[in-house]
Coordinates of C-alpha atoms and ligand atoms in Angstrom, one line a residue:
M1444 CA -0.9 18.8 13.4
P1445 CA 2.1 20.5 11.8
G1446 CA 2.9 19.2 8.4
F1447 CA -0.6 17.9 7.7
I1448 CA -2.7 19.8 5.1
P1449 CA -6.4 19.4 5.9
W1450 CA -9.2 19.9 3.4
P1451 CA -10.2 23.6 3.3
E1452 CA -13.2 24.1 5.6
P1453 CA -15.8 24.6 2.8
W1454 CA -14.9 21.2 1.5
A1455 CA -14.8 19.6 4.9
E1456 CA -18.2 21.1 5.6
R1457 CA -19.5 19.7 2.3
Y1458 CA -18.2 16.2 3.0
R1459 CA -19.7 16.2 6.5
R1460 CA -23.1 17.4 5.2
A1461 CA -23.1 14.8 2.5
G1462 CA -22.6 12.1 5.2
H1463 CA -19.2 11.1 3.9
W1464 CA -17.5 12.1 7.1
R1465 CA -19.3 11.0 10.2
G1466 CA -16.8 11.7 13.0
D1467 CA -16.1 8.0 13.7
T1468 CA -12.7 6.8 14.7
F1469 CA -11.1 3.4 14.3
G1470 CA -10.8 2.9 18.0
G1471 CA -14.5 3.5 18.5
L1472 CA -15.5 1.5 15.5
L1473 CA -13.8 -1.6 16.8
R1474 CA -15.7 -1.2 20.1
A1475 CA -19.0 -0.9 18.2
L1476 CA -18.1 -4.0 16.1
A1477 CA -17.3 -6.0 19.2
G1478 CA -20.7 -5.0 20.6
R1479 CA -22.4 -6.2 17.4
F1480 CA -20.4 -9.2 16.3
G1481 CA -18.9 -10.2 19.7
G1482 CA -18.1 -13.9 19.5
R1483 CA -17.9 -14.1 15.7
T1484 CA -14.5 -14.8 14.1
A1485 CA -12.7 -11.6 13.1
L1486 CA -9.3 -13.0 12.3
V1487 CA -7.9 -16.4 11.4
D1488 CA -4.1 -16.7 11.6
G1489 CA -3.0 -20.3 11.2
E1490 CA -4.7 -22.3 13.9
R1491 CA -5.5 -19.1 15.9
R1492 CA -9.0 -17.6 15.7
W1493 CA -9.7 -14.2 17.3
S1494 CA -13.3 -13.1 17.8
Y1495 CA -14.3 -9.5 17.5
R1496 CA -14.4 -9.4 21.3
D1497 CA -10.8 -10.9 21.5
L1498 CA -9.5 -8.2 19.1
D1499 CA -11.3 -5.5 21.0
Q1500 CA -9.8 -6.7 24.3
K1501 CA -6.3 -7.1 23.0
A1502 CA -6.5 -3.6 21.5
D1503 CA -7.5 -2.3 25.0
R1504 CA -4.7 -4.1 26.8
L1505 CA -2.2 -3.2 24.3
A1506 CA -3.2 0.5 24.3
A1507 CA -2.8 0.5 28.0
G1508 CA 0.6 -1.2 27.6
F1509 CA 1.7 1.3 25.0
A1510 CA 0.6 4.1 27.3
R1511 CA 2.7 2.6 30.1
L1512 CA 5.7 2.8 27.8
G1513 CA 5.0 6.5 27.4
L1514 CA 3.4 6.4 24.0
G1515 CA 0.6 8.9 23.5
P1516 CA -1.5 10.9 21.0
R1517 CA 0.3 11.8 17.8
D1518 CA 3.4 9.8 18.6
A1519 CA 4.5 8.0 15.4
V1520 CA 5.2 4.3 15.6
V1521 CA 6.7 2.4 12.7
V1522 CA 4.9 -0.9 12.3
Q1523 CA 6.6 -3.5 10.2
L1524 CA 4.7 -6.7 10.6
P1525 CA 3.8 -9.5 8.2
N1526 CA 0.3 -11.0 7.7
T1527 CA -0.4 -11.9 11.4
A1528 CA -3.2 -11.2 13.8
E1529 CA -0.8 -9.1 15.9
F1530 CA -0.7 -6.5 13.2
F1531 CA -4.4 -5.8 13.9
A1532 CA -4.0 -5.7 17.7
V1533 CA -1.1 -3.3 17.3
I1534 CA -2.8 -0.9 14.9
F1535 CA -6.1 -0.8 16.7
A1536 CA -4.3 -0.2 20.0
L1537 CA -2.4 2.7 18.4
F1538 CA -5.6 4.0 16.9
R1539 CA -7.3 3.9 20.4
L1540 CA -4.4 5.8 21.9
G1541 CA -4.3 8.3 19.1
A1542 CA -0.8 7.3 18.2
L1543 CA 0.1 7.1 14.5
P1544 CA 1.1 3.9 12.9
V1545 CA 3.5 4.3 9.9
F1546 CA 2.8 1.3 7.6
A1547 CA 6.2 -0.1 6.6
L1548 CA 6.3 -3.2 4.4
P1549 CA 8.0 -6.4 5.4
A1550 CA 10.4 -5.9 2.4
H1551 CA 11.7 -2.6 3.7
R1552 CA 15.3 -2.5 5.0
S1553 CA 17.4 -0.2 7.0
L1554 CA 17.4 2.7 4.5
E1555 CA 13.7 2.9 4.3
I1556 CA 13.1 2.2 8.0
R1557 CA 15.7 4.7 9.2
Y1558 CA 14.0 7.3 6.9
F1559 CA 10.5 6.6 8.3
C1560 CA 11.7 6.8 11.9
E1561 CA 13.7 10.0 11.4
F1562 CA 11.1 11.8 9.3
T1563 CA 8.2 11.1 11.6
R1564 CA 10.4 11.2 14.8
A1565 CA 9.0 7.8 15.6
K1566 CA 9.0 6.8 19.3
A1567 CA 8.7 3.1 18.7
Y1568 CA 9.3 0.5 16.1
V1569 CA 7.3 -2.8 16.0
I1570 CA 8.9 -5.8 14.4
P1571 CA 8.1 -9.5 13.9
G1572 CA 9.6 -12.2 16.1
A1573 CA 11.4 -15.3 14.8
A1574 CA 10.8 -17.4 11.7
T1575 CA 10.6 -14.6 9.1
G1576 CA 13.8 -15.4 7.3
F1577 CA 15.2 -12.0 8.0
D1578 CA 16.9 -10.6 11.0
Y1579 CA 14.5 -7.8 12.0
R1580 CA 16.1 -7.8 15.5
G1581 CA 19.5 -6.8 13.9
L1582 CA 17.8 -4.2 11.8
A1583 CA 16.0 -2.8 14.8
S1584 CA 19.0 -2.6 17.1
G1585 CA 20.8 -0.6 14.4
I1586 CA 17.9 1.8 14.2
R1587 CA 17.5 2.2 17.9
D1588 CA 21.2 2.9 18.3
T1589 CA 21.3 5.6 15.7
V1590 CA 17.8 7.2 15.6
S1591 CA 17.5 9.1 18.9
S1592 CA 13.7 9.4 18.8
V1593 CA 13.2 5.6 18.8
E1594 CA 12.9 4.7 22.5
H1595 CA 11.3 1.3 22.1
V1596 CA 11.6 -1.7 19.9
I1597 CA 8.7 -4.0 20.3
V1598 CA 8.7 -7.6 19.1
A1599 CA 5.5 -9.3 18.1
G1600 CA 4.9 -13.0 18.3
E1601 CA 7.7 -13.8 20.7
S1602 CA 7.7 -15.4 24.1
P1603 CA 7.2 -12.9 27.0
G1604 CA 10.4 -11.5 28.5
A1605 CA 12.2 -10.9 25.2
S1606 CA 15.6 -9.7 26.0
G1607 CA 18.4 -7.6 24.5
G1608 CA 16.6 -4.3 25.2
V1609 CA 13.5 -5.2 23.2
I1610 CA 10.0 -5.5 24.6
A1611 CA 7.8 -8.5 23.9
L1612 CA 4.4 -7.6 22.6
D1613 CA 3.0 -10.4 24.7
D1614 CA 4.2 -8.8 27.9
L1615 CA 2.3 -5.6 27.0
L1616 CA -0.8 -7.8 26.4
D1617 CA -0.5 -9.4 29.8
E1618 CA -2.2 -7.0 32.0
P1619 CA -6.0 -7.1 31.9
H1620 CA -7.5 -3.8 31.1
D1621 CA -11.0 -3.0 30.3
Q1622 CA -12.2 -0.3 27.9
F1623 CA -9.1 1.8 27.5
V1624 CA -10.0 5.4 27.1
S1625 CA -7.3 7.9 26.1
S1626 CA -7.5 11.2 27.9
A1627 CA -7.0 13.0 24.6
G1628 CA -8.4 10.4 22.1
P1629 CA -8.6 11.3 18.5
T1630 CA -11.6 12.6 16.6
G1631 CA -12.8 11.8 13.1
G1632 CA -10.9 14.7 11.5
D1633 CA -7.6 13.7 13.0
V1634 CA -4.8 11.9 11.2
A1635 CA -5.1 8.1 12.0
F1636 CA -1.9 6.8 10.4
F1637 CA 0.7 7.3 7.6
Q1638 CA 0.5 5.2 4.4
L1639 CA 3.5 5.2 2.1
S1640 CA 3.6 6.6 -1.4
G1641 CA 4.9 4.5 -4.3
G1642 CA 6.6 7.7 -5.0
S1643 CA 8.6 9.2 -7.8
T1644 CA 11.1 11.3 -5.8
G1645 CA 14.4 10.8 -4.0
V1646 CA 12.8 9.8 -0.7
P1647 CA 9.5 8.0 0.0
K1648 CA 6.6 10.3 0.8
L1649 CA 4.3 9.8 3.8
I1650 CA 0.5 10.0 3.3
P1651 CA -1.5 11.2 6.3
R1652 CA -5.0 9.6 6.2
T1653 CA -7.7 10.7 8.6
H1654 CA -10.2 8.5 10.4
D1655 CA -13.0 10.2 8.6
D1656 CA -11.6 9.9 5.1
Y1657 CA -10.4 6.3 5.4
I1658 CA -13.6 5.1 7.0
L1659 CA -15.6 6.7 4.2
S1660 CA -13.5 4.8 1.6
L1661 CA -14.0 1.6 3.5
R1662 CA -17.7 2.0 3.7
G1663 CA -18.0 2.7 0.0
S1664 CA -15.7 -0.2 -0.8
V1665 CA -17.8 -2.6 1.4
E1666 CA -20.9 -1.6 -0.4
I1667 CA -19.4 -1.9 -3.9
C1668 CA -17.9 -5.2 -3.2
G1669 CA -21.0 -6.5 -1.5
L1670 CA -19.4 -7.5 1.8
D1671 CA -21.5 -8.5 4.8
D1672 CA -21.0 -10.6 7.9
T1673 CA -20.9 -13.8 5.9
S1674 CA -17.9 -12.5 3.8
V1675 CA -14.5 -14.2 4.2
Y1676 CA -11.5 -12.2 2.9
L1677 CA -8.2 -13.8 2.3
A1678 CA -5.3 -11.4 2.8
V1679 CA -2.4 -12.6 0.5
L1680 CA -0.7 -9.3 -0.3
P1681 CA 1.2 -7.6 2.6
V1682 CA -1.5 -6.3 4.9
A1683 CA 0.1 -2.9 5.5
H1684 CA -0.4 -2.0 1.8
N1685 CA -3.3 0.2 1.0
F1686 CA -5.0 -2.3 -1.4
P1687 CA -5.3 -5.3 1.0
L1688 CA -5.9 -2.9 3.9
S1689 CA -8.7 -0.9 2.5
S1690 CA -10.1 -1.8 -0.9
P1691 CA -12.1 -3.2 0.9
G1692 CA -9.4 -5.4 2.3
T1693 CA -9.0 -6.5 5.9
L1694 CA -10.4 -3.3 7.4
G1695 CA -13.4 -3.3 5.1
T1696 CA -14.1 -6.9 6.0
L1697 CA -14.0 -6.1 9.7
L1698 CA -16.3 -3.1 9.2
A1699 CA -18.8 -5.5 7.5
G1700 CA -18.6 -8.0 10.4
G1701 CA -16.9 -10.6 8.1
T1702 CA -13.9 -12.8 8.7
V1703 CA -10.3 -12.0 7.7
V1704 CA -8.1 -15.0 6.9
L1705 CA -4.3 -14.2 6.9
A1706 CA -2.2 -16.0 4.4
P1707 CA 1.5 -16.1 5.4
R1708 CA 2.5 -16.3 1.7
P1709 CA 0.7 -15.7 -1.5
S1710 CA 1.7 -18.8 -3.4
P1711 CA -1.1 -21.1 -4.6
D1712 CA 0.1 -24.0 -2.5
E1713 CA -0.4 -21.8 0.6
A1714 CA -3.4 -19.8 -0.5
F1715 CA -5.6 -22.4 -2.2
P1716 CA -5.8 -24.7 0.8
L1717 CA -6.8 -21.7 2.9
I1718 CA -9.5 -20.8 0.4
E1719 CA -10.8 -24.4 0.6
R1720 CA -10.6 -24.7 4.4
E1721 CA -12.0 -21.3 5.3
R1722 CA -14.5 -21.0 2.5
V1723 CA -13.0 -17.7 1.4
T1724 CA -15.4 -15.5 -0.7
I1725 CA -13.1 -12.7 -1.8
T1726 CA -9.4 -12.0 -2.2
A1727 CA -7.1 -9.5 -3.8
V1728 CA -3.9 -10.0 -5.9
V1729 CA -1.5 -8.1 -8.1
P1730 CA -1.4 -9.1 -11.8
P1731 CA 1.7 -11.4 -11.7
L1732 CA 0.2 -13.3 -8.9
A1733 CA -3.1 -13.6 -10.8
L1734 CA -1.1 -15.2 -13.6
V1735 CA 0.4 -17.7 -11.2
W1736 CA -2.9 -18.5 -9.7
L1737 CA -4.5 -19.0 -13.1
E1738 CA -1.8 -21.4 -14.0
A1739 CA -2.0 -23.3 -10.8
A1740 CA -5.8 -23.6 -10.8
A1741 CA -5.4 -25.8 -13.8
T1742 CA -3.2 -28.4 -12.0
L1743 CA -3.8 -28.0 -8.2
R1744 CA -6.9 -29.8 -7.2
H1745 CA -8.5 -27.6 -4.5
D1746 CA -12.1 -26.7 -4.0
L1747 CA -12.2 -23.0 -4.8
S1748 CA -16.0 -22.9 -5.3
S1749 CA -16.5 -20.6 -2.4
L1750 CA -14.6 -17.8 -4.1
R1751 CA -17.0 -15.2 -5.5
V1752 CA -14.6 -12.3 -6.3
L1753 CA -11.0 -12.1 -7.4
Q1754 CA -9.8 -8.5 -7.2
V1755 CA -6.8 -7.6 -9.3
G1756 CA -5.0 -4.3 -9.1
G1757 CA -1.8 -2.4 -8.3
A1758 CA -0.7 -2.6 -11.9
K1759 CA -2.4 -2.9 -15.2
F1760 CA -4.1 -6.3 -15.8
G1761 CA -4.1 -7.0 -19.5
P1762 CA -7.4 -8.0 -21.2
E1763 CA -6.1 -11.4 -22.3
A1764 CA -5.4 -12.5 -18.7
A1765 CA -8.5 -10.7 -17.4
A1766 CA -10.7 -12.8 -19.8
R1767 CA -9.3 -16.0 -18.3
V1768 CA -10.3 -15.3 -14.7
K1769 CA -14.0 -16.3 -14.8
P1770 CA -13.6 -19.5 -17.0
T1771 CA -10.6 -20.7 -15.0
L1772 CA -11.4 -19.8 -11.4
G1773 CA -15.2 -19.7 -11.7
C1774 CA -15.5 -16.4 -10.0
Q1775 CA -16.1 -12.7 -10.9
L1776 CA -13.1 -10.6 -11.7
Q1777 CA -13.0 -7.1 -10.2
Q1778 CA -10.4 -4.7 -11.5
V1779 CA -9.1 -2.2 -8.9
F1780 CA -7.2 0.9 -9.7
G1781 CA -6.3 2.7 -6.5
M1782 CA -3.6 4.6 -4.8
A1783 CA -2.6 5.1 -1.2
E1784 CA -3.1 8.9 -1.7
G1785 CA -6.8 8.2 -2.0
L1786 CA -8.9 7.6 -5.1
V1787 CA -9.9 4.0 -5.7
N1788 CA -11.8 2.8 -8.8
Y1789 CA -13.6 -0.5 -9.1
T1790 CA -15.3 -2.4 -11.8
R1791 CA -18.7 -3.2 -10.4
L1792 CA -19.8 -6.8 -9.7
D1793 CA -22.7 -6.6 -12.0
D1794 CA -20.8 -4.9 -14.8
P1795 CA -20.9 -6.7 -18.2
D1796 CA -17.7 -8.7 -19.0
D1797 CA -16.6 -6.2 -21.6
I1798 CA -16.2 -3.5 -18.9
V1799 CA -14.7 -5.8 -16.4
I1800 CA -12.1 -7.1 -18.9
H1801 CA -11.2 -3.8 -20.6
T1802 CA -11.4 -1.1 -17.9
Q1803 CA -9.9 -0.3 -14.5
G1804 CA -13.2 0.7 -13.0
R1805 CA -14.8 3.9 -11.8
P1806 CA -14.5 5.8 -8.5
I1807 CA -16.0 4.9 -5.2
S1808 CA -17.8 8.1 -4.5
P1809 CA -20.0 10.4 -6.6
D1810 CA -17.9 13.2 -5.0
D1811 CA -14.7 11.9 -6.4
E1812 CA -13.7 14.5 -9.0
I1813 CA -11.8 13.3 -12.0
L1814 CA -10.0 15.5 -14.6
V1815 CA -8.1 14.2 -17.6
V1816 CA -5.8 16.9 -18.8
D1817 CA -2.9 17.7 -21.2
D1818 CA 0.6 18.9 -20.3
D1819 CA -0.8 22.4 -19.7
D1820 CA -3.6 21.2 -17.3
R1821 CA -6.3 21.8 -20.0
E1822 CA -9.0 19.1 -20.2
V1823 CA -8.5 16.8 -23.2
P1824 CA -11.4 16.0 -25.5
A1825 CA -13.8 13.3 -24.2
G1826 CA -12.2 9.9 -24.5
A1827 CA -8.7 11.1 -25.2
V1828 CA -5.7 10.1 -23.2
G1829 CA -4.3 12.5 -20.6
H1830 CA -3.0 13.0 -17.1
L1831 CA -5.4 11.9 -14.3
L1832 CA -6.0 14.6 -11.7
T1833 CA -8.3 13.9 -8.8
R1834 CA -9.8 15.5 -5.7
G1835 CA -12.4 14.2 -3.3
P1836 CA -13.5 13.2 0.2
Y1837 CA -10.8 10.6 0.7
T1838 CA -7.9 11.9 -1.4
I1839 CA -5.2 13.8 0.5
R1840 CA -4.5 17.5 -0.1
G1841 CA -0.8 17.1 0.5
Y1842 CA 1.9 14.7 1.6
Y1843 CA 3.1 15.0 5.2
D1844 CA 5.5 17.8 5.8
S1845 CA 6.6 18.2 2.1
P1846 CA 5.8 21.7 1.0
E1847 CA 8.1 21.7 -2.0
H1848 CA 7.0 18.4 -3.4
N1849 CA 3.3 19.3 -2.7
A1850 CA 3.6 22.4 -4.9
R1851 CA 4.3 20.0 -7.8
A1852 CA 2.1 17.1 -6.8
F1853 CA -1.1 19.1 -6.3
T1854 CA -2.7 21.8 -8.4
P1855 CA -3.4 25.1 -6.8
D1856 CA -7.0 24.1 -6.3
G1857 CA -6.1 20.9 -4.6
F1858 CA -6.3 18.2 -7.3
Y1859 CA -3.7 15.4 -6.8
R1860 CA -1.6 14.8 -9.9
T1861 CA -1.6 11.0 -9.9
G1862 CA 1.1 10.7 -12.6
D1863 CA -1.1 8.2 -14.4
L1864 CA -2.1 8.5 -18.1
V1865 CA -5.8 7.5 -18.5
R1866 CA -8.8 7.8 -20.7
L1867 CA -12.4 7.9 -19.7
T1868 CA -15.0 5.8 -21.4
P1869 CA -18.4 7.2 -22.2
L1870 CA -19.8 5.5 -19.1
G1871 CA -17.2 7.1 -16.9
Y1872 CA -14.9 4.1 -16.5
L1873 CA -11.1 4.7 -16.4
V1874 CA -8.7 2.9 -18.7
V1875 CA -5.0 3.2 -17.6
E1876 CA -2.9 3.8 -20.7
G1877 CA 0.5 4.5 -19.1
R1878 CA 2.4 6.6 -16.7
A1879 CA 4.0 10.1 -16.8
K1880 CA 5.6 9.8 -13.3
D1881 CA 9.2 8.6 -13.1
Q1882 CA 8.4 5.3 -11.5
I1883 CA 8.7 1.7 -12.3
N1884 CA 5.7 -0.5 -11.5
R1885 CA 7.3 -3.9 -10.8
G1886 CA 4.3 -6.1 -10.7
G1887 CA 2.5 -3.8 -8.2
D1888 CA 5.7 -2.9 -6.3
K1889 CA 6.4 0.8 -7.0
V1890 CA 10.0 1.9 -7.5
A1891 CA 10.9 5.6 -7.6
A1892 CA 13.6 6.0 -10.2
E1893 CA 15.2 9.0 -8.5
E1894 CA 15.4 7.2 -5.2
V1895 CA 17.4 4.3 -6.7
E1896 CA 19.5 6.7 -8.8
N1897 CA 20.5 8.6 -5.7
H1898 CA 21.8 5.4 -4.0
I1899 CA 23.6 4.3 -7.1
L1900 CA 25.3 7.7 -7.4
A1901 CA 26.8 7.0 -4.0
H1902 CA 29.0 4.3 -5.5
P1903 CA 32.5 5.6 -6.0
A1904 CA 32.8 4.1 -9.5
V1905 CA 29.6 5.8 -10.8
R1906 CA 29.7 9.1 -12.5
D1907 CA 26.0 9.2 -13.6
V1908 CA 23.0 7.0 -13.7
A1909 CA 19.4 6.8 -15.2
V1910 CA 17.0 4.2 -14.0
V1911 CA 14.1 3.2 -16.3
A1912 CA 11.5 0.4 -16.7
M1913 CA 12.0 -2.4 -19.1
P1914 CA 9.1 -4.6 -20.3
D1915 CA 8.7 -8.0 -18.7
A1916 CA 6.2 -10.7 -19.6
F1917 CA 5.6 -11.7 -16.0
L1918 CA 6.0 -8.6 -13.8
G1919 CA 4.9 -6.1 -16.5
E1920 CA 8.0 -4.1 -15.9
R1921 CA 11.4 -4.6 -14.3
T1922 CA 14.1 -2.1 -13.5
C1923 CA 17.1 -1.3 -15.6
A1924 CA 19.9 1.1 -14.4
F1925 CA 22.0 2.7 -17.1
V1926 CA 25.3 3.7 -15.6
I1927 CA 28.2 5.9 -16.8
A1928 CA 31.3 4.7 -14.9
R1929 CA 34.1 7.0 -13.7
G1930 CA 36.8 4.9 -15.2
A1931 CA 36.8 1.1 -15.9
A1932 CA 33.2 -0.1 -15.4
P1933 CA 32.7 -2.3 -12.4
K1934 CA 30.6 -5.4 -12.8
G1935 CA 26.8 -5.0 -12.6
V1936 CA 26.6 -7.2 -9.5
E1937 CA 29.0 -4.8 -7.7
I1938 CA 26.3 -2.1 -8.0
T1939 CA 23.5 -4.4 -6.9
R1940 CA 25.5 -5.7 -4.0
F1941 CA 26.4 -2.2 -3.0
L1942 CA 22.7 -1.3 -2.9
R1943 CA 21.8 -4.3 -0.9
D1944 CA 24.6 -3.6 1.6
R1945 CA 23.4 0.0 2.0
G1946 CA 20.0 -1.5 3.1
L1947 CA 17.7 -0.8 0.2
A1948 CA 14.6 -3.0 -0.1
A1949 CA 15.2 -5.9 -2.6
Y1950 CA 12.4 -5.0 -4.9
K1951 CA 14.1 -1.6 -5.6
I1952 CA 17.4 -3.2 -6.7
P1953 CA 17.8 -3.0 -10.4
D1954 CA 17.2 -6.3 -12.3
R1955 CA 19.7 -5.2 -14.9
V1956 CA 22.7 -2.8 -15.0
E1957 CA 23.9 -1.5 -18.4
F1958 CA 27.1 0.5 -18.7
V1959 CA 27.1 3.2 -21.3
D1960 CA 29.5 6.0 -22.3
A1961 CA 26.9 8.7 -22.5
F1962 CA 23.1 9.2 -22.2
P1963 CA 20.9 10.1 -25.1
E1964 CA 19.5 13.6 -24.7
T1965 CA 16.3 15.4 -25.4
G1966 CA 16.1 18.6 -27.4
V1967 CA 16.7 20.6 -24.3
G1968 CA 19.6 18.5 -23.2
K1969 CA 17.9 16.4 -20.5
V1970 CA 18.5 12.7 -20.3
S1971 CA 16.0 11.0 -22.6
K1972 CA 14.6 8.2 -20.5
K1973 CA 12.2 7.5 -23.4
T1974 CA 15.1 6.6 -25.7
L1975 CA 16.7 4.6 -22.9
R1976 CA 13.5 2.7 -22.3
A1977 CA 13.2 2.0 -26.0
A1978 CA 16.8 0.8 -26.1
I1979 CA 16.5 -1.6 -23.3
A1980 CA 13.2 -2.9 -24.6
A1981 CA 14.8 -3.7 -27.9
K1982 CA 17.8 -5.3 -26.3
S1983 CA 15.9 -7.4 -23.8
R1984 CA 13.8 -8.8 -26.6
G1985 CA 17.0 -10.0 -28.1
G1986 CA 19.2 -11.2 -25.2
A1987 CA 19.2 -12.5 -21.6
P1988 CA 19.6 -10.0 -18.7
S1989 CA 23.2 -9.4 -17.5
Ligands
LIG251 C1 -2.8 0.2 -13.6 N1 -2.1 0.9 -12.7 C2 -2.5 0.7 -11.4 C3 -4.3 -0.7 -12.0 C4 -2.7 0.8 -9.2 C5 -6.2 -0.5 -4.5 C6 -5.5 -1.0 -5.6 C7 -4.2 -0.6 -5.9 C8 -3.5 0.3 -5.0 C9 -2.1 0.7 -5.3 C10 -4.2 0.8 -3.9 C11 -3.6 0.0 -11.0 N2 -3.9 -0.5 -13.3 N3 -5.4 -1.5 -11.8 O1 -3.7 1.7 -3.1 O2 -6.2 0.9 -2.6 C12 -0.8 2.1 -10.2 C13 -1.0 3.6 -10.6 C14 -1.3 4.2 -9.2 C15 -0.3 3.5 -8.3 C16 -0.7 3.6 -6.9 C17 -5.6 0.4 -3.7 N4 -3.7 0.1 -9.7 N5 -2.0 1.3 -10.2 O3 -1.5 0.1 -6.2 O4 -0.2 3.6 -3.8 O5 0.1 4.1 -11.2 O6 -1.7 1.8 -4.6 O7 -1.1 5.6 -9.3 O8 0.8 1.3 -4.3 O9 -0.3 2.2 -8.8 O10 0.1 2.7 -6.2 P1 -0.2 2.3 -4.7

C-alpha cells in the first residue's frame, strides 16, 4: 500500500518465526470467536446485549451492505462513534471487507474530520445518530459537500430510512447475509486501520496498524492482564482510542471471550452502577478520572467488589494518588504507559506495591527494544534520564504517507522517537520523567502545540504565538497560548471563539491566553518555550486564569 512503511523483511521474518505474527486477521478472528463463544455475551450497551454470534452476524451483514455501497479493500472510512455496540459492528464489518477504519474521536470537529477525510481520501464517514449533544449530521453534510472523495455518510443508531442524503446503518444491517467473504480479503500483514497520533506537528499524523502487529499486542496484553472468558471490561474512555481499544481494552476482552460493557459517560454516577450491575472485573481510566473515582468511592455507595484491576494511563499518575487506589477501591492498580504508535508498558498484576506505585511498567514483548539516549542518540548511563526510543513487533516503522516527518520521528535503523523522557530501573521498568516533544498532555488528551499555533496565527489580530503547557492540579497540564498582537490586543475569548468557530476540537482550545509584547529567546534566537512555561507556572500559582 503506498504510504505504508512495512517492517524490513528480515525483521518481519524474525517476528513471524518467533510466533508474534501468525497471519490472523480481525475478520477471521471474530468468526473463530463466534464459533467458540457463540451465545456468550460479547457486548453490553444499555439494555442491549449482543452475543459473539450476534456480533459476527452483524459484521457479515454490514460488510455486505458496505460492499453494496461500493466500499472495498483499502478504502478508508472515517468512523466517529461514541461507546456504542454499533462501533464494533462497523469496525469488524470494515475489517472483513478489508476497508480501513480511521479512528476519529467523538470530540473531533470539522477541522480534524476534514483533514482525516482528505488525507486518506475516505469514501465514507460514519457518525452517531441523535442524542449526542452535538450536531454530527450538520458536520457531516459540510464534509460531504466539500470533500469530493466522501461518497457516503452513514448514521448509526437511527431508525431505518434516514433521510437528507444520509444512509441509516440499520438499513445496511437489514439484509440477511451469511458468512461474508471478500474476494480480496486482507491478510495478516496488511494494514487493518489507522490510529491517530497525539502528535507534535502542524497536522495530526495517521498511524497504520496491521492485523498481525495489533493482534500480537492484544494477545500479549490479554496474558499480562489475566483476561479470560469470565472477564468483564468496562469501557469508559472513548472506545476509538488506542488505550481502551487494545491495552487490553475492548478488543483484548473479545479475544479472551469476555464481556465488554460500554459506559456512555465516564463519571462515577454512570460507571459505578454499571460496575455493580455487570460485575465488572477490569477497567481503564486516565489520571484525572482516577482522582474523581477515588473521591466518589468514598461517598457513593455502590458495590465495586467485583473490580479486580484499575488500569491508569495516558498521562503520568503520581505516586501519591497511585498509593490510594488499593485502599480506596479495593482492587489492584495497573499503570499503563502506551502509545498509539505501538509500544505499551504495564506494571504486572503480581508486582510489589513499590513498583506498581512508582513506575509506569515494562514492555509487553521480550522483542520490544528500548533505548534511552541523550540528545545525540548516545545511550545514557544505566538509570539516567534520557529520550525513549523503541522498535519492535508492534511498533510502526513510519507514519502513513509522511516521509519528511518520518525522517525526524524515526532513527535510520527504525527506532521510533517517542518524545518521552524516561529512566529505566534496574529491573527494566520505565519511569516517565517528562517530555521532549512539543505537546501538551491535558489529562491524557494530547494537544500538539504547533497545530494550535497554526490555527491561532490565522486570526487577523495575531502576529505571533507560542503554545505551552501550564501545570494543573487536576489535569496535570492545561494549555496556555502566549500571543503577540498586531495592534491593540483582542480579548482572550475572541481567540478561543475564533478557534471554536474554525472547527477545532474543544480539548485543543487554549485554557488561557496571555498577551505579551515579545517572546523570551534562547541563545540561538528561538522562542524559549521553557521560559514561557516557567513564567505561566509562576503566574498561575499566583492568580486565576483569564
Ligand atoms: C506518562 N505518560 C504517558 C503514562 C501515555 C495505553 C495507554 C496509553 C496510551 C496513550 C495508549 C503514559 N505516563 N502512563 O495508546 O495503548 C503519554 C506519553 C506517550 C503518549 C501516547 C495505550 N501513558 N503517556 O496515551 O497515543 O507521552 O496513547 O508517548 O494517546 O502519552 O499517547 P497516545
